[in-house]
């Protein structure tokens, strides 16, 4: 045998003795999964919100009348390195609430002096005279004072849009009752008492406004700012009882149902010929509804009109003390309302909570919720919601909720019984077949959310979630 012949026999394929798998698959029914979709999440917010029927398409929140004076945040404009306060935003100050002379407000804004500060810098000292109003344009500062027993105590953190030292404008002998220290680098705008007085001397209108402000009797309020209900208790004999009534807001807020829609298109050839073993139209519709539900949860978190992050009251927003989400931060967040049912956080924020707790030798509990084990703090479930934004600086927010109408909490709004309803408050409407033989279905979801009282919703802001490797 030659060498060439030996090589030729060695390379010859073996004779096939049975049917190959490639050919056999042509006669077999392949076991297959339903279409998968990576976008689907647990959607905890949609599960835990109590949904209230909104038959008229809008939900009106009637509240007891509340006097809110100067409790909003102040906005600024930034051009390069220059920061200026928007003149109209000075109306957020209690002293200037309702003052509408724009020329005077512009003059006050022009006299605000920009100042950069560094972390650790003392901006105000306990016991020193208050001679400047400070407007915090950017950064965080901490306040520390003394309690009833003259022991040092922390009084909280202020951040962008806050202010301190308003007494400088009306009280010449006012003293700081706390120390303000910069927690981060940032920018302040300051208005001195002398500059304010110079503008005041030139404006009879401002003089009249302030005189009225100082002489107007203080509205009787409770500690939450609500109009007081006159009551009498602990009396003896025939004492004349006070008359009272409960006043309401004259212009209560109304939440209209929002809408998410899309047109699902399925070719008739696909619907006719490829429906076994799975119905193509049903699978297309299932995935479309999943996408709508994901968008619905995103809107409930981020929508500028009714989203939870944008509807939290300013008094219910707090800042992380050190950046990372500590047990102290969560305790402060929980303490701001009479009951908290759920905490919502981005999964990366929950990971940061776990790291911070573990570093202190603490381990969050776990509770059973809808058949799943979820982490909890003080018995309050911490639920992952990936729709909560994470900034490029690796910061995020933690949302605290009390839910339900009976609890004066946060509720979801929808309307059931709509035409062509496929799921509650979600309809699938046949739109016909076009000239290209494509079947069209209009898929629509109606929803919104309402906050019944301000303390039903709180937010811990600027939570640092970096793990040191980002």
XYZ file of C-alpha atoms in Angstrom:
470
model
C 0.000 0.000 0.000
C 1.344 3.397 -0.977
C 1.630 6.293 1.454
C -0.914 8.311 -0.554
C -3.431 5.498 -0.470
C -3.062 5.190 3.295
C -3.759 8.901 3.801
C -6.786 8.721 1.527
C -8.331 5.822 3.523
C -7.628 7.560 6.822
C -9.558 10.689 5.744
C -12.627 8.892 4.334
C -15.800 9.507 6.437
C -17.476 6.609 8.195
C -20.653 5.299 6.653
C -23.829 6.687 8.311
C -25.837 3.911 9.905
C -28.891 5.868 11.191
C -30.953 9.045 10.656
C -29.099 12.218 11.678
C -30.456 14.696 14.190
C -30.487 17.571 11.693
C -32.836 15.666 9.399
C -34.919 14.291 12.258
C -35.747 17.816 13.517
C -37.652 18.397 10.294
C -40.204 15.784 11.397
C -40.231 16.548 15.123
C -42.106 19.199 17.117
C -39.536 21.318 18.918
C -40.166 22.026 22.596
C -40.099 25.799 22.885
C -40.677 28.578 25.399
C -43.081 31.451 25.136
C -41.396 34.683 23.912
C -39.166 36.061 26.653
C -38.646 39.729 27.544
C -35.741 41.064 29.606
C -37.498 44.388 30.333
C -40.022 42.736 32.682
C -39.363 43.566 36.349
C -41.141 42.774 39.606
C -43.100 46.084 39.419
C -43.548 46.251 43.178
C -45.092 49.719 43.098
C -48.003 48.519 40.963
C -48.518 45.606 43.361
C -48.543 47.520 46.641
C -50.529 50.613 45.607
C -54.237 50.357 46.473
C -56.108 51.154 43.252
C -59.150 53.425 43.559
C -61.927 53.536 40.988
C -61.972 56.974 39.305
C -65.267 56.975 37.451
C -65.189 60.627 36.360
C -61.664 60.459 34.965
C -60.339 62.707 37.760
C -59.811 62.422 41.511
C -60.151 65.500 43.743
C -58.164 65.577 46.992
C -60.102 67.716 49.489
C -57.857 68.775 52.347
C -58.286 70.767 55.495
C -57.132 74.324 54.882
C -53.388 74.661 55.508
C -51.425 77.874 55.757
C -48.088 77.338 54.026
C -45.903 80.427 54.060
C -42.419 80.416 52.574
C -41.876 76.681 52.712
C -40.860 76.177 49.072
C -37.385 75.879 47.660
C -35.623 78.740 45.912
C -34.424 78.315 42.317
C -31.314 79.782 40.742
C -29.860 80.302 37.272
C -26.235 79.464 36.454
C -24.257 81.064 33.616
C -20.770 79.645 33.523
C -19.492 80.087 37.080
C -21.984 82.856 37.907
C -25.054 81.949 39.970
C -28.042 84.263 40.428
C -31.287 83.867 42.324
C -34.452 84.173 40.236
C -36.087 87.401 41.547
C -39.594 85.941 41.687
C -38.273 83.072 43.827
C -37.615 85.510 46.664
C -41.365 85.345 47.205
C -40.690 81.985 48.891
C -39.375 83.931 51.890
C -42.054 84.414 54.557
C -41.362 88.149 54.698
C -41.849 88.612 50.940
C -44.711 86.163 50.402
C -47.300 87.810 48.149
C -45.096 90.807 47.276
C -45.320 91.255 43.500
C -43.280 94.358 42.631
C -40.752 92.800 40.262
C -38.495 95.871 40.186
C -37.957 95.643 43.939
C -37.411 91.863 43.784
C -34.841 92.378 41.016
C -33.071 94.994 43.140
C -32.896 92.546 46.053
C -31.664 89.747 43.789
C -28.934 92.024 42.402
C -27.650 92.666 45.930
C -27.216 88.960 46.688
C -23.483 88.196 46.779
C -22.170 84.877 45.526
C -19.850 82.964 47.859
C -18.105 79.629 47.380
C -17.536 77.446 50.435
C -15.533 74.326 51.169
C -16.443 71.177 53.075
C -15.880 71.675 56.800
C -16.189 75.461 56.682
C -18.311 77.035 59.447
C -20.923 79.289 57.821
C -22.720 80.416 60.990
C -21.738 80.148 64.646
C -24.028 79.436 67.604
C -24.591 82.634 69.629
C -23.248 85.022 66.967
C -25.447 87.853 65.569
C -27.500 87.068 62.471
C -26.659 89.776 59.959
C -27.069 87.923 56.649
C -29.683 85.855 54.854
C -28.064 82.796 53.241
C -29.547 81.175 50.112
C -28.072 77.740 49.415
C -27.652 77.425 45.646
C -25.661 74.196 45.633
C -24.212 71.807 48.204
C -25.160 70.460 51.616
C -24.751 71.970 55.083
C -25.397 70.463 58.507
C -26.892 72.218 61.528
C -25.884 71.476 65.116
C -27.269 73.053 68.280
C -28.048 72.341 71.910
C -30.975 70.403 73.318
C -33.021 71.283 76.423
C -30.160 70.056 78.629
C -27.466 71.984 76.711
C -26.100 68.792 75.198
C -24.913 68.932 71.559
C -27.500 67.676 69.078
C -27.792 67.405 65.307
C -30.626 69.426 63.743
C -30.559 68.029 60.209
C -29.078 68.753 56.798
C -30.018 71.459 54.276
C -29.397 71.199 50.537
C -29.991 72.974 47.222
C -32.780 75.568 47.388
C -32.822 75.922 51.168
C -32.068 79.075 53.155
C -31.179 80.073 56.698
C -30.910 83.361 58.562
C -34.206 84.991 57.513
C -34.310 86.755 60.887
C -31.546 89.053 59.590
C -34.124 90.953 57.533
C -36.439 91.897 60.417
C -34.625 91.367 63.738
C -31.561 93.496 64.421
C -30.686 91.671 67.637
C -31.291 88.061 66.490
C -28.644 85.456 67.387
C -27.861 82.124 65.780
C -29.306 79.268 67.858
C -27.342 76.655 65.929
C -24.043 76.264 64.085
C -24.032 75.716 60.325
C -21.140 73.703 58.881
C -20.566 72.842 55.228
C -20.883 69.105 54.586
C -19.742 69.462 50.960
C -18.266 72.100 48.693
C -20.922 74.458 47.387
C -22.237 77.914 46.576
C -24.127 80.425 48.714
C -25.822 83.700 47.874
C -25.932 86.100 50.818
C -28.085 89.196 51.362
C -26.888 91.428 54.192
C -29.230 93.365 56.462
C -27.697 96.659 55.284
C -28.315 95.834 51.603
C -31.898 94.814 52.351
C -32.421 98.032 54.318
C -31.072 100.111 51.414
C -33.673 98.639 49.063
C -36.369 98.980 51.735
C -35.622 102.702 52.171
C -36.199 103.270 48.454
C -39.510 101.347 48.178
C -42.667 102.616 49.909
C -44.498 99.555 48.574
C -42.069 97.185 50.313
C -42.290 99.234 53.510
C -46.075 98.925 53.506
C -45.901 95.204 52.778
C -43.503 94.531 55.654
C -45.474 96.733 58.044
C -48.587 94.712 57.256
C -46.664 91.461 57.665
C -45.360 92.464 61.099
C -48.711 93.713 62.423
C -50.959 91.014 60.943
C -52.138 88.687 63.714
C -50.695 85.219 63.400
C -53.144 82.713 61.951
C -54.013 80.113 64.556
C -52.508 76.844 63.355
C -51.573 73.439 64.663
C -47.995 72.162 64.489
C -48.623 70.876 60.955
C -49.766 74.267 59.648
C -53.442 73.319 59.419
C -56.134 75.792 60.472
C -56.800 75.172 64.137
C -60.066 73.604 65.317
C -61.158 75.379 68.503
C -61.844 72.928 71.330
C -62.311 73.040 75.097
C -61.398 70.280 77.533
C -60.954 69.820 81.272
C -63.459 72.520 82.210
C -65.954 72.556 85.094
C -69.403 74.067 85.426
C -71.278 76.065 82.812
C -68.373 77.275 80.723
C -69.188 78.827 77.358
C -67.867 76.382 74.753
C -66.002 77.699 71.735
C -67.744 77.530 68.385
C -65.778 76.130 65.523
C -65.853 74.700 62.009
C -63.354 72.855 59.862
C -62.236 74.983 56.940
C -61.218 73.400 53.623
C -58.941 74.373 50.790
C -60.867 76.498 48.293
C -59.019 75.115 45.273
C -58.287 71.446 45.992
C -56.000 69.595 43.639
C -57.469 67.265 41.041
C -55.538 64.334 39.573
C -56.619 63.405 36.058
C -56.032 59.920 34.713
C -52.960 59.725 32.532
C -52.728 57.471 29.490
C -50.151 55.183 27.907
C -50.983 53.908 24.410
C -49.518 52.008 21.503
C -50.768 50.413 18.288
C -50.039 46.680 18.018
C -49.676 45.469 14.425
C -49.936 41.814 13.380
C -49.890 40.653 9.726
C -52.871 38.500 8.783
C -50.576 35.868 7.264
C -48.828 35.436 10.608
C -52.105 35.356 12.501
C -53.600 32.809 10.074
C -50.724 30.391 9.454
C -48.427 30.490 12.477
C -50.754 30.092 15.445
C -49.673 26.610 16.552
C -48.746 25.725 19.198
C -48.852 29.354 20.400
C -51.266 32.074 19.367
C -49.082 34.766 17.792
C -51.540 37.592 18.469
C -51.859 36.654 22.135
C -48.090 36.536 22.569
C -47.623 39.876 20.839
C -50.326 41.371 23.032
C -48.829 39.882 26.212
C -45.423 41.433 25.584
C -46.986 44.765 24.584
C -48.963 44.895 27.845
C -45.805 44.078 29.812
C -44.072 47.047 28.189
C -47.049 49.293 28.999
C -46.983 48.182 32.627
C -43.274 48.964 32.861
C -43.946 52.428 31.428
C -46.824 52.890 33.862
C -44.570 52.270 36.852
C -41.937 54.609 35.409
C -44.520 57.381 35.103
C -45.822 56.802 38.636
C -42.277 57.461 39.860
C -41.029 60.179 37.493
C -43.978 61.975 35.857
C -43.673 65.753 36.480
C -47.401 66.052 37.232
C -48.203 63.065 39.463
C -44.925 61.146 39.873
C -43.949 60.373 43.452
C -40.500 61.964 43.239
C -41.968 65.255 42.035
C -44.945 65.324 44.397
C -43.161 64.837 47.709
C -43.702 67.901 49.890
C -40.594 69.988 50.564
C -40.979 69.345 54.299
C -40.929 65.609 53.608
C -37.578 65.672 51.802
C -34.421 65.007 53.775
C -30.776 64.618 52.866
C -28.449 61.722 53.613
C -26.268 62.752 56.551
C -22.992 61.331 55.217
C -23.889 60.258 51.678
C -24.251 56.501 52.108
C -27.690 55.247 53.278
C -27.178 54.699 57.011
C -29.599 53.278 59.595
C -29.855 56.808 61.035
C -31.037 58.119 57.639
C -33.699 55.431 57.362
C -34.834 56.041 60.933
C -35.206 59.761 60.253
C -37.170 58.998 57.091
C -39.498 56.671 58.994
C -39.971 59.182 61.821
C -41.469 61.793 59.501
C -44.888 60.105 59.297
C -47.200 58.329 61.692
C -46.860 55.097 59.730
C -44.735 53.917 56.824
C -45.863 50.876 54.871
C -43.113 50.566 52.254
C -39.692 51.885 51.284
C -38.873 51.976 47.553
C -35.287 52.044 46.308
C -33.271 51.241 43.209
C -31.660 47.763 43.449
C -28.222 49.395 43.574
C -29.397 51.560 46.474
C -30.576 48.446 48.315
C -27.116 46.960 47.767
C -25.605 50.142 49.253
C -27.930 49.827 52.253
C -26.733 46.273 52.781
C -23.066 47.281 52.584
C -23.534 50.143 55.040
C -25.488 48.007 57.481
C -22.985 45.141 57.283
C -20.111 47.532 57.977
C -21.838 48.366 61.267
C -22.580 44.777 62.160
C -26.279 45.162 61.374
C -28.323 42.864 59.170
C -31.759 43.944 57.878
C -34.669 41.662 58.594
C -36.650 39.942 55.868
C -40.422 39.867 55.655
C -42.832 37.893 53.500
C -44.679 40.050 50.977
C -46.925 38.573 48.305
C -45.108 35.255 48.644
C -41.607 36.738 48.303
C -38.946 37.388 50.903
C -37.854 41.045 50.823
C -35.420 42.970 53.049
C -36.904 45.219 55.717
C -35.867 47.809 58.293
C -37.891 48.263 61.470
C -40.409 45.889 59.922
C -40.915 48.109 56.837
C -40.288 46.250 53.533
C -37.588 47.716 51.266
C -38.779 47.048 47.708
C -36.611 47.227 44.571
C -37.863 49.626 41.886
C -35.406 50.174 39.046
C -37.395 53.170 37.729
C -35.974 55.413 40.490
C -33.221 57.402 38.731
C -29.522 57.006 39.433
C -27.506 60.114 38.543
C -24.114 60.168 36.867
C -22.695 61.106 40.288
C -23.931 57.700 41.549
C -26.648 59.150 43.756
C -30.278 58.110 44.012
C -33.332 58.484 46.270
C -35.290 56.324 48.708
C -39.081 56.792 48.764
C -41.193 56.176 51.875
C -44.915 55.485 51.430
C -48.009 55.178 53.517
C -50.744 53.818 51.255
C -54.534 53.608 51.214
C -57.513 55.973 51.407
C -58.369 54.926 54.960
C -54.788 55.700 56.019
C -54.726 59.099 54.240
C -51.880 57.760 52.170
C -50.823 57.394 48.565
C -53.282 55.701 46.203
C -53.281 54.569 42.606
C -56.055 55.812 40.331
C -57.677 53.865 37.513
C -61.055 53.308 35.906
C -62.505 49.856 35.370
C -65.355 48.990 33.034
C -63.981 50.916 30.054
C -64.943 49.752 26.516
C -63.037 46.699 25.223
C -61.413 46.200 28.627
C -58.758 43.459 28.593
C -57.446 44.013 32.123
C -58.614 46.491 34.782
C -58.272 49.994 33.273
C -56.523 48.556 30.193
C -58.299 48.136 26.873
C -57.455 46.423 23.588
C -59.491 47.887 20.749
C -59.622 46.445 17.224
C -58.808 49.183 14.702
C -59.314 47.233 11.487
C -57.147 45.775 8.729
C -55.266 48.134 6.411
C -54.418 47.802 2.704
C -51.252 45.865 3.532
C -53.253 43.145 5.314
C -51.975 44.251 8.749
C -54.321 43.941 11.729
C -54.167 46.953 14.088
C -55.039 46.929 17.788
C -55.062 50.039 19.985
C -53.694 49.105 23.436
C -54.454 51.712 26.122
C -53.760 51.914 29.866
C -55.254 54.622 32.129
C -53.677 55.392 35.504
C -52.455 58.057 37.917
C -51.549 58.434 41.602
C -52.648 60.825 44.342
C -51.056 61.878 47.630
C -53.901 62.472 50.094
C -51.877 64.307 52.779
C -48.272 65.544 52.540
C -46.784 63.233 55.159
C -47.942 60.137 53.267
C -44.900 60.461 50.997
C -41.288 61.173 51.931
C -37.974 61.085 50.075
C -34.400 60.595 51.264
C -32.392 62.429 48.617
C -28.789 62.377 47.387
C -28.058 58.871 48.610
C -24.559 57.828 47.548
C -24.623 54.308 46.128
C -21.062 53.945 44.846
C -19.296 50.844 46.138
C -15.790 52.185 45.583
C -15.328 50.264 42.330
C -17.512 52.472 40.098
